[in-house]
Structure formats: structure tokens, C-alpha cells
Amino acid sequence: MIGERLSTEVAESDLVQQALEAIRKHRGMEAAYLSEFVDGKAVFRCVDAPGMTHVIDVGDAHLLEETYCTHILEGRLPDLIPDTSKNRHARSMAITETLQIGSHIAIPVKRRNGEPYGMVCCLSQSPHDSLNPRDLETMRMFAELVSRQVNREIEERSEQELKANSVRSILKGSEFSIAYQPIVDLKTMMTAGFEALCRFEPLPYRPPDAWFRDAMAAGLGRDLELAVLGKALEFIDKAPADLFLTLNVSPETVSSGRLADLLTGTPLERLVLELTEHTPVDDYSALRDTLAPLIAGGVRIAVDDAGAGYSSFRHILQLRPDIIKLDINLTRHVDNDPGRRALTTGIMSYAHETGAMVIAEGIETVREKSTLKALGVEMGQGYLLGYPGELPDAESMAA
């Protein structure tokens, strides 16, 4: 799987491109390129060849046996050929005529394990009799730079593929569980609802954010989110009907349309969609349009991390949520920090103007709870009010 991915992806880093341009210009050559050896072919992965892209371009491929590469590696051709017309072997090869190669320099690029990856080459359509061993040494230095970058990219892709395989394994075996943390009415101290929190089982332990980041990078973010949401929805059938459930969901998953399919048949009035942000929202209008049918069915929208930064406030202004969740960093020490109380008061004022409810996250002390209640915060969650638990524990806490 890793090899297949490496053989199809193009190494297009700026560093490699800049190195090729420098190589080409150093001796006034017309083309420089990085090739990769794939299934008996030399594939051009990165090319700097102004005016020659009709004969040499990214993605072009030639059989290895028909290129200079194999012959250089096996010693039938030298690394440096100032004039191909003076080299009998080069002169006899069809590619010399096809690419009109008049002069040629090539240095192998190797993987960390010593196996050949490909070559860094420079060529001109005219002879360059002035090319000399010093030019070859300069070429070696540039090739070493390219080689380091290529191997770095190979290792990064290999690491990404390993992470992707881990995510696939989790999806296949459903190696995660849902913990439900109570959300408490601060006036009555009765449980009003629960937030579904995901816990991943593989060891060593990694936080949920790390798994979701890996899944997003592998193109599996929506699949993982929907699998987690599907499991979390077991709450609806087992918990008392007067309790709501808060689900964390990214705008990307909402916009995909797959969330609406998952929620078909679910009592939407019991659900709160808490929008997380893995990537910035570029089109709030489109997101609102996608949410509209769910909202019409009774779903409420919450925005998380209010007070943590600009992005959460942008969410609030653009989406006009039903629920605003105060970030834990705003809740923590709110009882003895005038700045935190002032910001909370500002958010409460906005909530009153728009009809939104405010839930404070991360309440851990009685003084924090009392201060937030005095500021008008309606609901809260945190270790003081209840730890996350499995569904049977959630039911007993509600009772």
C-alpha cells in the first residue's frame, strides 16, 4: 500500500523545485528533473524545463531500459557526458534522438536503505564541452539536497499511511467507546442532558483529537465521526426521554450530507449538534443551508469554546446558535478573575439579545459554579457536576 502510494504521488516540494532550477541554471542547461523508478519505468516527478515541456514534463515516463538511468547505474554510461555525439553508447540510444540530448549529467538518488529511488538529471539539446568533474561535484551536492528532501517526504508519507491504517483498524473493529458527561441546570441542579465524548481503546492511550487529526489527514475524518456518532445515538433509546444529547460534529461532516442520513428516524428535538472546527469554515451560507432541514426538525445548534479565540466568536456571529458553550479556560478561576467575569458577562449579554442558552464547561469548584450562576449562566458541566460515564452510569445519574 505504501509503495503504491509513493509511486503515484508527485514530489512537488518547493525545495526540490528550487534545487532543480539552481542545478539547471548553474551550467546553463535547458532541463533538470527528478525521476523515480517505478515498475520498470523512469517517471518524471519534478521538472524544471522552460520551453521543453513538450518533450519532458511531470508525469511523463520511459522504460528504464530505454533511458540513460539503468546504463549509468550499471556503468555503461558515465555520470557526465559533455557531448553525447562522442559517446558511442549514448549515440546509439533512441532516447538521445527523442529528447534531442546533446549533453547530460545524472546523479542517483537513493532511499535511506540504499535502494535507488531515481535520478537527478540535467540535459541540454546541445553539447557542453566545458562540463568538467567540478560540475559533477556541484551536481552531487544538489542531488544530496534533493535526496534528503525526497527521503523526508517518503518517511512522512509512510508515517501517514501507518496512521491511516490505524484509523482503518479502529473503524473495522469499532475500537472506541462513548462516555456521557452530564449537563446540569445550575438552578435546580437536575441533569438536563449529556454530552457524548469519544474514548479510543488502542494502547498507548492517545487523546481523541489526535485520532481525529489522523483520520482527517487520511481522508477518513467523516467516516470516523459518523461511526462515533452512530454509537453515541444509542443513548436516545436507553436514556429518559426528557434528556437531550449533545453530539460533537465538524462542519465538514455536516456539509457532506451523510449526517442527515444517519439521523433519519431519530427524534431530532432531543439532539444538540456541537460544531467543532477541524478546518476553517469558508462558506457559512452553505453550512446554514445544510443545517436548515435539521433545525426545522428540532435539532439545536451549539458553538463550542466561546472565549477561547476569534474562530469561536466568528462561529457565534455567523451561525446564531441556540447554545453557546463557555470554554474551560474562561470557566476556570472565573470566581477570582475580573477579566474572565467581564468576558462572561459580555457573552451572557449577547445570549440574552439572541435568545441563546449558555453552558459553562469545566466547572470544578463550588465557587466557580456559584459565580457562573450569579452571572446568569443557565447550565454547566464539569467534574464538580459529574464525571463522564458509560451509558448505564448516565442513566443512574439522571434518575
mmCIF file of C-alpha atoms in Angstrom:
data_model
loop_
_atom_site.group_PDB
_atom_site.id
_atom_site.type_symbol
_atom_site.label_atom_id
_atom_site.label_comp_id
_atom_site.label_asym_id
_atom_site.label_seq_id
_atom_site.Cartn_x
_atom_site.Cartn_y
_atom_site.Cartn_z
ATOM 1 C CA MET A 1 0.000 0.000 0.000
ATOM 2 C CA ILE A 2 2.778 2.420 0.902
ATOM 3 C CA GLY A 3 4.693 1.612 -2.285
ATOM 4 C CA GLU A 4 1.585 2.132 -4.401
ATOM 5 C CA ARG A 5 1.018 5.500 -2.849
ATOM 6 C CA LEU A 6 4.623 6.586 -3.314
ATOM 7 C CA SER A 7 4.569 5.510 -6.951
ATOM 8 C CA THR A 8 1.562 7.694 -7.751
ATOM 9 C CA GLU A 9 2.261 10.823 -5.749
ATOM 10 C CA VAL A 10 4.376 13.587 -7.252
ATOM 11 C CA ALA A 11 7.194 15.087 -5.195
ATOM 12 C CA GLU A 12 6.475 18.763 -5.710
ATOM 13 C CA SER A 13 8.067 20.439 -2.735
ATOM 14 C CA ASP A 14 9.357 23.941 -3.305
ATOM 15 C CA LEU A 15 12.780 22.867 -2.084
ATOM 16 C CA VAL A 16 13.155 20.219 -4.802
ATOM 17 C CA GLN A 17 11.844 22.593 -7.461
ATOM 18 C CA GLN A 18 14.256 25.319 -6.392
ATOM 19 C CA ALA A 19 17.158 22.865 -6.348
ATOM 20 C CA LEU A 20 16.381 21.737 -9.896
ATOM 21 C CA GLU A 21 16.209 25.305 -11.111
ATOM 22 C CA ALA A 22 19.557 26.064 -9.470
ATOM 23 C CA ILE A 23 21.129 22.941 -10.998
ATOM 24 C CA ARG A 24 19.873 23.841 -14.459
ATOM 25 C CA LYS A 25 20.968 27.453 -14.319
ATOM 26 C CA HIS A 26 24.373 26.692 -12.793
ATOM 27 C CA ARG A 27 25.751 25.463 -16.106
ATOM 28 C CA GLY A 28 23.214 26.930 -18.476
ATOM 29 C CA MET A 29 21.451 23.637 -19.163
ATOM 30 C CA GLU A 30 17.968 23.535 -20.657
ATOM 31 C CA ALA A 31 16.261 20.964 -18.426
ATOM 32 C CA ALA A 32 16.620 19.482 -14.954
ATOM 33 C CA TYR A 33 14.403 16.828 -13.450
ATOM 34 C CA LEU A 34 13.933 14.334 -10.677
ATOM 35 C CA SER A 35 12.852 10.880 -11.803
ATOM 36 C CA GLU A 36 11.517 7.970 -9.776
ATOM 37 C CA PHE A 37 11.950 4.331 -10.745
ATOM 38 C CA VAL A 38 8.505 2.718 -10.725
ATOM 39 C CA ASP A 39 7.665 -0.719 -12.138
ATOM 40 C CA GLY A 40 10.481 -0.713 -14.657
ATOM 41 C CA LYS A 41 9.941 2.884 -15.716
ATOM 42 C CA ALA A 42 11.576 6.232 -15.028
ATOM 43 C CA VAL A 43 8.770 8.644 -14.133
ATOM 44 C CA PHE A 44 9.442 12.405 -14.102
ATOM 45 C CA ARG A 45 8.345 13.549 -10.652
ATOM 46 C CA CYS A 46 9.607 17.136 -10.695
ATOM 47 C CA VAL A 47 10.748 19.089 -13.748
ATOM 48 C CA ASP A 48 12.327 22.453 -14.463
ATOM 49 C CA ALA A 49 12.487 22.752 -18.257
ATOM 50 C CA PRO A 50 11.294 26.099 -19.642
ATOM 51 C CA GLY A 51 10.357 25.719 -23.283
ATOM 52 C CA MET A 52 10.859 21.935 -23.287
ATOM 53 C CA THR A 53 7.679 20.703 -21.629
ATOM 54 C CA HIS A 54 6.518 19.301 -24.952
ATOM 55 C CA VAL A 55 9.193 16.612 -24.632
ATOM 56 C CA ILE A 56 9.773 16.437 -20.861
ATOM 57 C CA ASP A 57 7.088 17.136 -18.282
ATOM 58 C CA VAL A 58 5.866 15.975 -14.882
ATOM 59 C CA GLY A 59 4.248 12.570 -15.136
ATOM 60 C CA ASP A 60 5.993 11.549 -18.362
ATOM 61 C CA ALA A 61 7.519 8.072 -18.206
ATOM 62 C CA HIS A 62 10.008 5.991 -20.198
ATOM 63 C CA LEU A 63 11.027 2.373 -19.862
ATOM 64 C CA LEU A 64 14.147 2.224 -17.716
ATOM 65 C CA GLU A 65 15.999 0.130 -20.256
ATOM 66 C CA GLU A 66 15.398 2.849 -22.838
ATOM 67 C CA THR A 67 16.730 5.686 -20.651
ATOM 68 C CA TYR A 68 20.238 6.606 -19.608
ATOM 69 C CA CYS A 69 19.412 5.737 -15.962
ATOM 70 C CA THR A 70 19.981 1.985 -15.971
ATOM 71 C CA HIS A 71 23.056 2.308 -18.175
ATOM 72 C CA ILE A 72 24.583 4.877 -15.795
ATOM 73 C CA LEU A 73 23.845 2.726 -12.732
ATOM 74 C CA GLU A 74 25.394 -0.310 -14.402
ATOM 75 C CA GLY A 75 28.424 1.597 -15.663
ATOM 76 C CA ARG A 76 27.746 1.533 -19.416
ATOM 77 C CA LEU A 77 27.344 5.309 -19.459
ATOM 78 C CA PRO A 78 29.265 7.869 -17.374
ATOM 79 C CA ASP A 79 27.581 10.295 -14.955
ATOM 80 C CA LEU A 80 28.877 13.212 -17.032
ATOM 81 C CA ILE A 81 28.519 13.354 -20.834
ATOM 82 C CA PRO A 82 29.582 16.744 -22.263
ATOM 83 C CA ASP A 83 28.811 15.657 -25.829
ATOM 84 C CA THR A 84 26.557 12.650 -26.486
ATOM 85 C CA SER A 85 27.678 12.500 -30.128
ATOM 86 C CA LYS A 86 31.136 11.473 -28.910
ATOM 87 C CA ASN A 87 29.811 8.589 -26.801
ATOM 88 C CA ARG A 88 29.031 5.554 -28.933
ATOM 89 C CA HIS A 89 26.552 4.039 -26.488
ATOM 90 C CA ALA A 90 24.638 7.284 -25.919
ATOM 91 C CA ARG A 91 24.643 7.974 -29.656
ATOM 92 C CA SER A 92 23.019 4.601 -30.366
ATOM 93 C CA MET A 93 20.108 5.057 -27.961
ATOM 94 C CA ALA A 94 16.751 6.160 -29.363
ATOM 95 C CA ILE A 95 16.029 8.484 -26.428
ATOM 96 C CA THR A 96 19.014 10.609 -27.378
ATOM 97 C CA GLU A 97 17.193 11.475 -30.583
ATOM 98 C CA THR A 98 13.734 11.617 -28.979
ATOM 99 C CA LEU A 99 14.753 14.179 -26.358
ATOM 100 C CA GLN A 100 17.499 15.645 -28.541
ATOM 101 C CA ILE A 101 20.078 15.151 -25.791
ATOM 102 C CA GLY A 102 23.310 16.917 -26.602
ATOM 103 C CA SER A 103 24.854 16.844 -23.121
ATOM 104 C CA HIS A 104 23.837 15.096 -19.924
ATOM 105 C CA ILE A 105 24.658 14.936 -16.185
ATOM 106 C CA ALA A 106 22.997 12.476 -13.803
ATOM 107 C CA ILE A 107 23.390 11.535 -10.135
ATOM 108 C CA PRO A 108 21.445 8.666 -8.500
ATOM 109 C CA VAL A 109 19.068 9.456 -5.635
ATOM 110 C CA LYS A 110 18.861 6.701 -3.026
ATOM 111 C CA ARG A 111 16.438 5.797 -0.297
ATOM 112 C CA ARG A 112 17.605 5.525 3.326
ATOM 113 C CA ASN A 113 18.062 1.768 2.905
ATOM 114 C CA GLY A 114 20.425 2.287 -0.028
ATOM 115 C CA GLU A 115 17.980 1.210 -2.726
ATOM 116 C CA PRO A 116 17.743 3.510 -5.760
ATOM 117 C CA TYR A 117 14.812 5.921 -5.761
ATOM 118 C CA GLY A 118 15.591 7.586 -9.069
ATOM 119 C CA MET A 119 17.926 10.201 -10.503
ATOM 120 C CA VAL A 120 18.534 13.912 -10.619
ATOM 121 C CA CYS A 121 19.457 14.786 -14.185
ATOM 122 C CA CYS A 122 20.402 17.802 -16.239
ATOM 123 C CA LEU A 123 20.437 17.885 -20.021
ATOM 124 C CA SER A 124 20.826 20.234 -22.938
ATOM 125 C CA GLN A 125 19.977 19.768 -26.560
ATOM 126 C CA SER A 126 23.429 20.995 -27.496
ATOM 127 C CA PRO A 127 26.890 19.786 -26.416
ATOM 128 C CA HIS A 128 28.589 21.482 -23.460
ATOM 129 C CA ASP A 129 32.290 20.715 -23.905
ATOM 130 C CA SER A 130 33.113 22.896 -20.902
ATOM 131 C CA LEU A 131 31.413 20.479 -18.483
ATOM 132 C CA ASN A 132 34.023 19.031 -16.120
ATOM 133 C CA PRO A 133 34.395 17.000 -12.908
ATOM 134 C CA ARG A 134 33.838 20.137 -10.806
ATOM 135 C CA ASP A 135 30.389 20.467 -12.344
ATOM 136 C CA LEU A 136 29.753 16.851 -11.442
ATOM 137 C CA GLU A 137 30.699 17.505 -7.811
ATOM 138 C CA THR A 138 28.405 20.522 -7.721
ATOM 139 C CA MET A 139 25.681 18.317 -9.131
ATOM 140 C CA ARG A 140 26.318 15.789 -6.362
ATOM 141 C CA MET A 141 25.767 18.464 -3.713
ATOM 142 C CA PHE A 142 22.448 19.497 -5.242
ATOM 143 C CA ALA A 143 21.459 15.845 -5.612
ATOM 144 C CA GLU A 144 22.213 15.237 -1.943
ATOM 145 C CA LEU A 145 19.886 18.118 -1.047
ATOM 146 C CA VAL A 146 17.155 16.620 -3.241
ATOM 147 C CA SER A 147 17.795 13.167 -1.782
ATOM 148 C CA ARG A 148 17.310 14.403 1.789
ATOM 149 C CA GLN A 149 14.040 16.061 0.856
ATOM 150 C CA VAL A 150 12.795 13.019 -1.058
ATOM 151 C CA ASN A 151 13.538 10.722 1.879
ATOM 152 C CA ARG A 152 11.870 13.120 4.270
ATOM 153 C CA GLU A 153 8.733 13.035 2.126
ATOM 154 C CA ILE A 154 8.877 9.245 1.876
ATOM 155 C CA GLU A 155 9.087 8.952 5.654
ATOM 156 C CA GLU A 156 6.252 11.431 6.183
ATOM 157 C CA ARG A 157 4.026 9.548 3.765
ATOM 158 C CA SER A 158 4.955 6.259 5.361
ATOM 159 C CA GLU A 159 4.048 7.647 8.775
ATOM 160 C CA GLN A 160 0.762 8.996 7.408
ATOM 161 C CA GLU A 161 -0.050 5.613 5.897
ATOM 162 C CA LEU A 162 0.638 3.874 9.206
ATOM 163 C CA LYS A 163 -1.692 6.317 10.949
ATOM 164 C CA ALA A 164 -4.318 5.787 8.257
ATOM 165 C CA ASN A 165 -4.083 2.027 8.752
ATOM 166 C CA SER A 166 -4.554 2.516 12.484
ATOM 167 C CA VAL A 167 -7.699 4.545 11.833
ATOM 168 C CA ARG A 168 -8.987 1.878 9.421
ATOM 169 C CA SER A 169 -8.368 -0.757 12.095
ATOM 170 C CA ILE A 170 -10.330 1.268 14.633
ATOM 171 C CA LEU A 171 -13.207 1.653 12.193
ATOM 172 C CA LYS A 172 -13.213 -2.027 11.317
ATOM 173 C CA GLY A 173 -13.239 -3.187 14.925
ATOM 174 C CA SER A 174 -15.182 -0.269 16.435
ATOM 175 C CA GLU A 175 -12.318 0.162 18.902
ATOM 176 C CA PHE A 176 -13.829 3.109 20.687
ATOM 177 C CA SER A 177 -16.440 3.723 23.360
ATOM 178 C CA ILE A 178 -18.735 6.584 24.301
ATOM 179 C CA ALA A 179 -18.699 8.293 27.665
ATOM 180 C CA TYR A 180 -21.591 10.603 28.575
ATOM 181 C CA GLN A 181 -20.959 13.651 30.756
ATOM 182 C CA PRO A 182 -23.973 15.247 32.458
ATOM 183 C CA ILE A 183 -25.059 18.800 31.697
ATOM 184 C CA VAL A 184 -26.722 20.230 34.802
ATOM 185 C CA ASP A 185 -29.255 23.026 35.326
ATOM 186 C CA LEU A 186 -27.424 25.325 37.752
ATOM 187 C CA LYS A 187 -30.681 26.484 39.399
ATOM 188 C CA THR A 188 -32.311 23.118 40.068
ATOM 189 C CA MET A 189 -29.098 21.029 39.990
ATOM 190 C CA MET A 190 -31.014 18.485 37.918
ATOM 191 C CA THR A 191 -29.431 16.763 34.936
ATOM 192 C CA ALA A 192 -30.863 18.207 31.714
ATOM 193 C CA GLY A 193 -28.767 16.370 29.167
ATOM 194 C CA PHE A 194 -25.469 14.706 28.370
ATOM 195 C CA GLU A 195 -22.553 15.360 26.057
ATOM 196 C CA ALA A 196 -21.273 12.316 24.179
ATOM 197 C CA LEU A 197 -17.489 12.028 24.438
ATOM 198 C CA CYS A 198 -15.423 9.523 22.497
ATOM 199 C CA ARG A 199 -12.740 7.358 24.084
ATOM 200 C CA PHE A 200 -10.381 5.329 21.902
ATOM 201 C CA GLU A 201 -9.229 1.925 23.156
ATOM 202 C CA PRO A 202 -5.845 1.175 21.467
ATOM 203 C CA LEU A 203 -2.772 1.498 23.689
ATOM 204 C CA PRO A 204 -0.763 3.555 24.321
ATOM 205 C CA TYR A 205 -3.566 5.995 25.016
ATOM 206 C CA ARG A 206 -3.951 8.927 22.634
ATOM 207 C CA PRO A 207 -6.484 11.739 23.075
ATOM 208 C CA PRO A 208 -9.496 11.815 20.721
ATOM 209 C CA ASP A 209 -8.237 14.953 18.963
ATOM 210 C CA ALA A 210 -5.115 13.064 17.844
ATOM 211 C CA TRP A 211 -7.187 10.252 16.325
ATOM 212 C CA PHE A 212 -9.484 12.665 14.532
ATOM 213 C CA ARG A 213 -6.492 14.618 13.172
ATOM 214 C CA ASP A 214 -5.014 11.401 11.784
ATOM 215 C CA ALA A 215 -8.361 10.455 10.301
ATOM 216 C CA MET A 216 -8.757 13.860 8.643
ATOM 217 C CA ALA A 217 -5.256 13.661 7.174
ATOM 218 C CA ALA A 218 -6.050 10.207 5.756
ATOM 219 C CA GLY A 219 -9.366 11.293 4.261
ATOM 220 C CA LEU A 220 -11.236 9.206 6.848
ATOM 221 C CA GLY A 221 -12.377 12.016 9.137
ATOM 222 C CA ARG A 222 -16.036 11.842 8.145
ATOM 223 C CA ASP A 223 -16.103 8.043 8.348
ATOM 224 C CA LEU A 224 -14.696 8.113 11.880
ATOM 225 C CA GLU A 225 -17.016 10.898 13.005
ATOM 226 C CA LEU A 226 -20.102 9.135 11.662
ATOM 227 C CA ALA A 227 -19.083 5.836 13.260
ATOM 228 C CA VAL A 228 -18.682 7.583 16.620
ATOM 229 C CA LEU A 229 -21.961 9.474 16.223
ATOM 230 C CA GLY A 230 -23.799 6.289 15.327
ATOM 231 C CA LYS A 231 -22.601 4.636 18.525
ATOM 232 C CA ALA A 232 -23.413 7.714 20.615
ATOM 233 C CA LEU A 233 -27.013 7.693 19.369
ATOM 234 C CA GLU A 234 -27.642 4.503 21.389
ATOM 235 C CA PHE A 235 -28.326 6.997 24.191
ATOM 236 C CA ILE A 236 -31.619 8.054 22.609
ATOM 237 C CA ASP A 237 -33.215 4.633 23.015
ATOM 238 C CA LYS A 238 -31.900 3.993 26.535
ATOM 239 C CA ALA A 239 -31.987 7.341 28.365
ATOM 240 C CA PRO A 240 -35.092 9.095 29.732
ATOM 241 C CA ALA A 241 -36.993 10.997 27.030
ATOM 242 C CA ASP A 242 -36.639 14.367 28.757
ATOM 243 C CA LEU A 243 -32.829 14.343 28.436
ATOM 244 C CA PHE A 244 -31.098 15.885 25.431
ATOM 245 C CA LEU A 245 -27.884 14.616 23.847
ATOM 246 C CA THR A 246 -25.046 16.821 22.625
ATOM 247 C CA LEU A 247 -23.007 15.473 19.722
ATOM 248 C CA ASN A 248 -19.690 16.884 18.549
ATOM 249 C CA VAL A 249 -19.661 17.177 14.768
ATOM 250 C CA SER A 250 -17.448 19.025 12.301
ATOM 251 C CA PRO A 251 -18.839 21.388 9.650
ATOM 252 C CA GLU A 252 -17.223 19.107 7.027
ATOM 253 C CA THR A 253 -19.338 16.161 8.137
ATOM 254 C CA VAL A 254 -22.479 18.303 8.275
ATOM 255 C CA SER A 255 -21.839 19.598 4.756
ATOM 256 C CA SER A 256 -21.277 16.089 3.390
ATOM 257 C CA GLY A 257 -24.980 15.284 3.732
ATOM 258 C CA ARG A 258 -24.174 11.958 5.388
ATOM 259 C CA LEU A 259 -25.115 13.242 8.836
ATOM 260 C CA ALA A 260 -28.737 13.806 7.789
ATOM 261 C CA ASP A 261 -28.895 10.198 6.573
ATOM 262 C CA LEU A 262 -27.501 8.943 9.893
ATOM 263 C CA LEU A 263 -30.121 10.894 11.860
ATOM 264 C CA THR A 264 -33.063 9.627 9.853
ATOM 265 C CA GLY A 265 -35.688 8.309 12.292
ATOM 266 C CA THR A 266 -34.013 9.905 15.334
ATOM 267 C CA PRO A 267 -36.098 12.320 17.482
ATOM 268 C CA LEU A 268 -34.243 15.451 16.381
ATOM 269 C CA GLU A 269 -35.710 17.593 19.172
ATOM 270 C CA ARG A 270 -33.515 15.683 21.640
ATOM 271 C CA LEU A 271 -30.291 16.434 19.766
ATOM 272 C CA VAL A 272 -27.809 19.284 20.022
ATOM 273 C CA LEU A 273 -25.116 19.461 17.335
ATOM 274 C CA GLU A 274 -21.985 20.971 18.862
ATOM 275 C CA LEU A 275 -19.939 22.260 15.952
ATOM 276 C CA THR A 276 -16.243 21.561 16.217
ATOM 277 C CA GLU A 277 -13.674 23.118 13.912
ATOM 278 C CA HIS A 278 -11.009 20.915 12.318
ATOM 279 C CA THR A 279 -10.644 23.321 9.392
ATOM 280 C CA PRO A 280 -11.911 26.895 8.897
ATOM 281 C CA VAL A 281 -15.437 27.356 7.552
ATOM 282 C CA ASP A 282 -15.161 29.079 4.173
ATOM 283 C CA ASP A 283 -18.870 29.296 3.347
ATOM 284 C CA TYR A 284 -21.200 29.879 6.283
ATOM 285 C CA SER A 285 -24.159 30.399 3.970
ATOM 286 C CA ALA A 286 -23.781 26.879 2.542
ATOM 287 C CA LEU A 287 -23.359 25.447 6.057
ATOM 288 C CA ARG A 288 -26.546 27.179 7.238
ATOM 289 C CA ASP A 289 -28.430 25.832 4.215
ATOM 290 C CA THR A 290 -27.282 22.286 5.019
ATOM 291 C CA LEU A 291 -28.291 22.653 8.667
ATOM 292 C CA ALA A 292 -31.695 24.191 7.878
ATOM 293 C CA PRO A 293 -33.657 20.912 7.440
ATOM 294 C CA LEU A 294 -32.203 19.505 10.665
ATOM 295 C CA ILE A 295 -33.028 22.700 12.543
ATOM 296 C CA ALA A 296 -36.546 22.636 11.118
ATOM 297 C CA GLY A 297 -36.857 19.102 12.514
ATOM 298 C CA GLY A 298 -35.924 20.267 16.015
ATOM 299 C CA VAL A 299 -32.133 19.987 16.190
ATOM 300 C CA ARG A 300 -30.432 22.719 18.211
ATOM 301 C CA ILE A 301 -27.018 24.119 17.291
ATOM 302 C CA ALA A 302 -24.249 24.787 19.805
ATOM 303 C CA VAL A 303 -20.922 26.537 19.358
ATOM 304 C CA ASP A 304 -18.052 25.299 21.493
ATOM 305 C CA ASP A 305 -15.062 27.063 23.049
ATOM 306 C CA ALA A 306 -16.620 30.536 23.375
ATOM 307 C CA GLY A 307 -13.974 32.855 24.775
ATOM 308 C CA ALA A 308 -11.073 30.745 23.523
ATOM 309 C CA GLY A 309 -10.349 32.743 20.375
ATOM 310 C CA TYR A 310 -11.549 34.540 17.293
ATOM 311 C CA SER A 311 -12.840 31.469 15.438
ATOM 312 C CA SER A 312 -15.435 30.608 18.098
ATOM 313 C CA PHE A 313 -16.804 34.167 18.081
ATOM 314 C CA ARG A 314 -16.959 34.063 14.289
ATOM 315 C CA HIS A 315 -18.987 30.840 14.541
ATOM 316 C CA ILE A 316 -21.341 32.517 17.014
ATOM 317 C CA LEU A 317 -21.900 35.594 14.850
ATOM 318 C CA GLN A 318 -22.360 33.662 11.622
ATOM 319 C CA LEU A 319 -24.494 30.767 12.909
ATOM 320 C CA ARG A 320 -26.613 32.399 15.642
ATOM 321 C CA PRO A 321 -26.531 29.189 17.732
ATOM 322 C CA ASP A 322 -29.172 28.054 20.201
ATOM 323 C CA ILE A 323 -26.470 27.220 22.725
ATOM 324 C CA ILE A 324 -23.116 28.871 23.496
ATOM 325 C CA LYS A 325 -20.609 26.797 25.455
ATOM 326 C CA LEU A 326 -18.099 28.729 27.531
ATOM 327 C CA ASP A 327 -14.572 27.424 27.090
ATOM 328 C CA ILE A 328 -12.965 25.726 30.067
ATOM 329 C CA ASN A 329 -10.220 28.372 30.129
ATOM 330 C CA LEU A 330 -12.891 31.025 30.668
ATOM 331 C CA THR A 331 -14.668 29.000 33.367
ATOM 332 C CA ARG A 332 -11.503 28.110 35.274
ATOM 333 C CA HIS A 333 -10.896 30.653 38.123
ATOM 334 C CA VAL A 334 -13.807 32.841 36.970
ATOM 335 C CA ASP A 335 -14.588 33.353 40.675
ATOM 336 C CA ASN A 336 -11.394 35.350 41.299
ATOM 337 C CA ASP A 337 -10.569 36.803 37.878
ATOM 338 C CA PRO A 338 -12.339 40.074 36.940
ATOM 339 C CA GLY A 339 -11.316 39.693 33.296
ATOM 340 C CA ARG A 340 -12.953 36.283 32.974
ATOM 341 C CA ARG A 341 -16.105 37.571 34.666
ATOM 342 C CA ALA A 342 -16.235 40.575 32.350
ATOM 343 C CA LEU A 343 -15.908 38.418 29.233
ATOM 344 C CA THR A 344 -18.522 36.003 30.542
ATOM 345 C CA THR A 345 -20.861 38.940 31.196
ATOM 346 C CA GLY A 346 -20.359 40.081 27.600
ATOM 347 C CA ILE A 347 -21.215 36.645 26.246
ATOM 348 C CA MET A 348 -24.277 36.496 28.514
ATOM 349 C CA SER A 349 -25.436 39.844 27.162
ATOM 350 C CA TYR A 350 -25.138 38.554 23.595
ATOM 351 C CA ALA A 351 -27.001 35.367 24.574
ATOM 352 C CA HIS A 352 -29.873 37.343 26.091
ATOM 353 C CA GLU A 353 -30.142 39.501 22.975
ATOM 354 C CA THR A 354 -30.288 36.471 20.672
ATOM 355 C CA GLY A 355 -32.199 34.056 22.864
ATOM 356 C CA ALA A 356 -29.307 31.615 23.217
ATOM 357 C CA MET A 357 -28.646 29.397 26.218
ATOM 358 C CA VAL A 358 -25.174 29.378 27.824
ATOM 359 C CA ILE A 359 -23.489 26.239 29.150
ATOM 360 C CA ALA A 360 -20.238 26.559 31.081
ATOM 361 C CA GLU A 361 -17.723 23.739 30.574
ATOM 362 C CA GLY A 362 -15.081 22.573 33.036
ATOM 363 C CA ILE A 363 -16.677 23.584 36.333
ATOM 364 C CA GLU A 364 -14.545 22.086 39.082
ATOM 365 C CA THR A 365 -15.180 24.136 42.230
ATOM 366 C CA VAL A 366 -18.231 25.308 44.146
ATOM 367 C CA ARG A 367 -17.047 28.899 43.893
ATOM 368 C CA GLU A 368 -16.808 28.664 40.088
ATOM 369 C CA LYS A 369 -20.342 27.239 39.950
ATOM 370 C CA SER A 370 -21.726 29.917 42.260
ATOM 371 C CA THR A 371 -20.060 32.741 40.330
ATOM 372 C CA LEU A 372 -21.299 31.476 36.960
ATOM 373 C CA LYS A 373 -24.812 31.040 38.337
ATOM 374 C CA ALA A 374 -24.721 34.615 39.671
ATOM 375 C CA LEU A 375 -23.650 35.850 36.218
ATOM 376 C CA GLY A 376 -26.738 34.232 34.724
ATOM 377 C CA VAL A 377 -25.230 31.078 33.203
ATOM 378 C CA GLU A 378 -28.074 28.562 32.944
ATOM 379 C CA MET A 379 -26.248 25.253 32.725
ATOM 380 C CA GLY A 380 -22.875 23.718 33.381
ATOM 381 C CA GLN A 381 -20.778 20.610 33.102
ATOM 382 C CA GLY A 382 -17.517 19.579 34.681
ATOM 383 C CA TYR A 383 -16.062 17.257 37.274
ATOM 384 C CA LEU A 384 -17.852 19.068 40.113
ATOM 385 C CA LEU A 385 -21.194 18.225 38.495
ATOM 386 C CA GLY A 386 -20.437 14.767 37.153
ATOM 387 C CA TYR A 387 -17.728 12.718 35.520
ATOM 388 C CA PRO A 388 -18.154 11.184 32.051
ATOM 389 C CA GLY A 389 -19.511 7.656 32.331
ATOM 390 C CA GLU A 390 -20.779 4.713 30.354
ATOM 391 C CA LEU A 391 -24.428 4.697 29.411
ATOM 392 C CA PRO A 392 -25.704 2.712 32.438
ATOM 393 C CA ASP A 393 -23.970 5.219 34.729
ATOM 394 C CA ALA A 394 -25.507 8.083 32.779
ATOM 395 C CA GLU A 395 -28.955 6.590 33.279
ATOM 396 C CA SER A 396 -28.453 6.190 37.010
ATOM 397 C CA MET A 397 -27.200 9.778 37.346
ATOM 398 C CA ALA A 398 -30.253 11.051 35.515
ATOM 399 C CA ALA A 399 -32.517 9.019 37.802
#
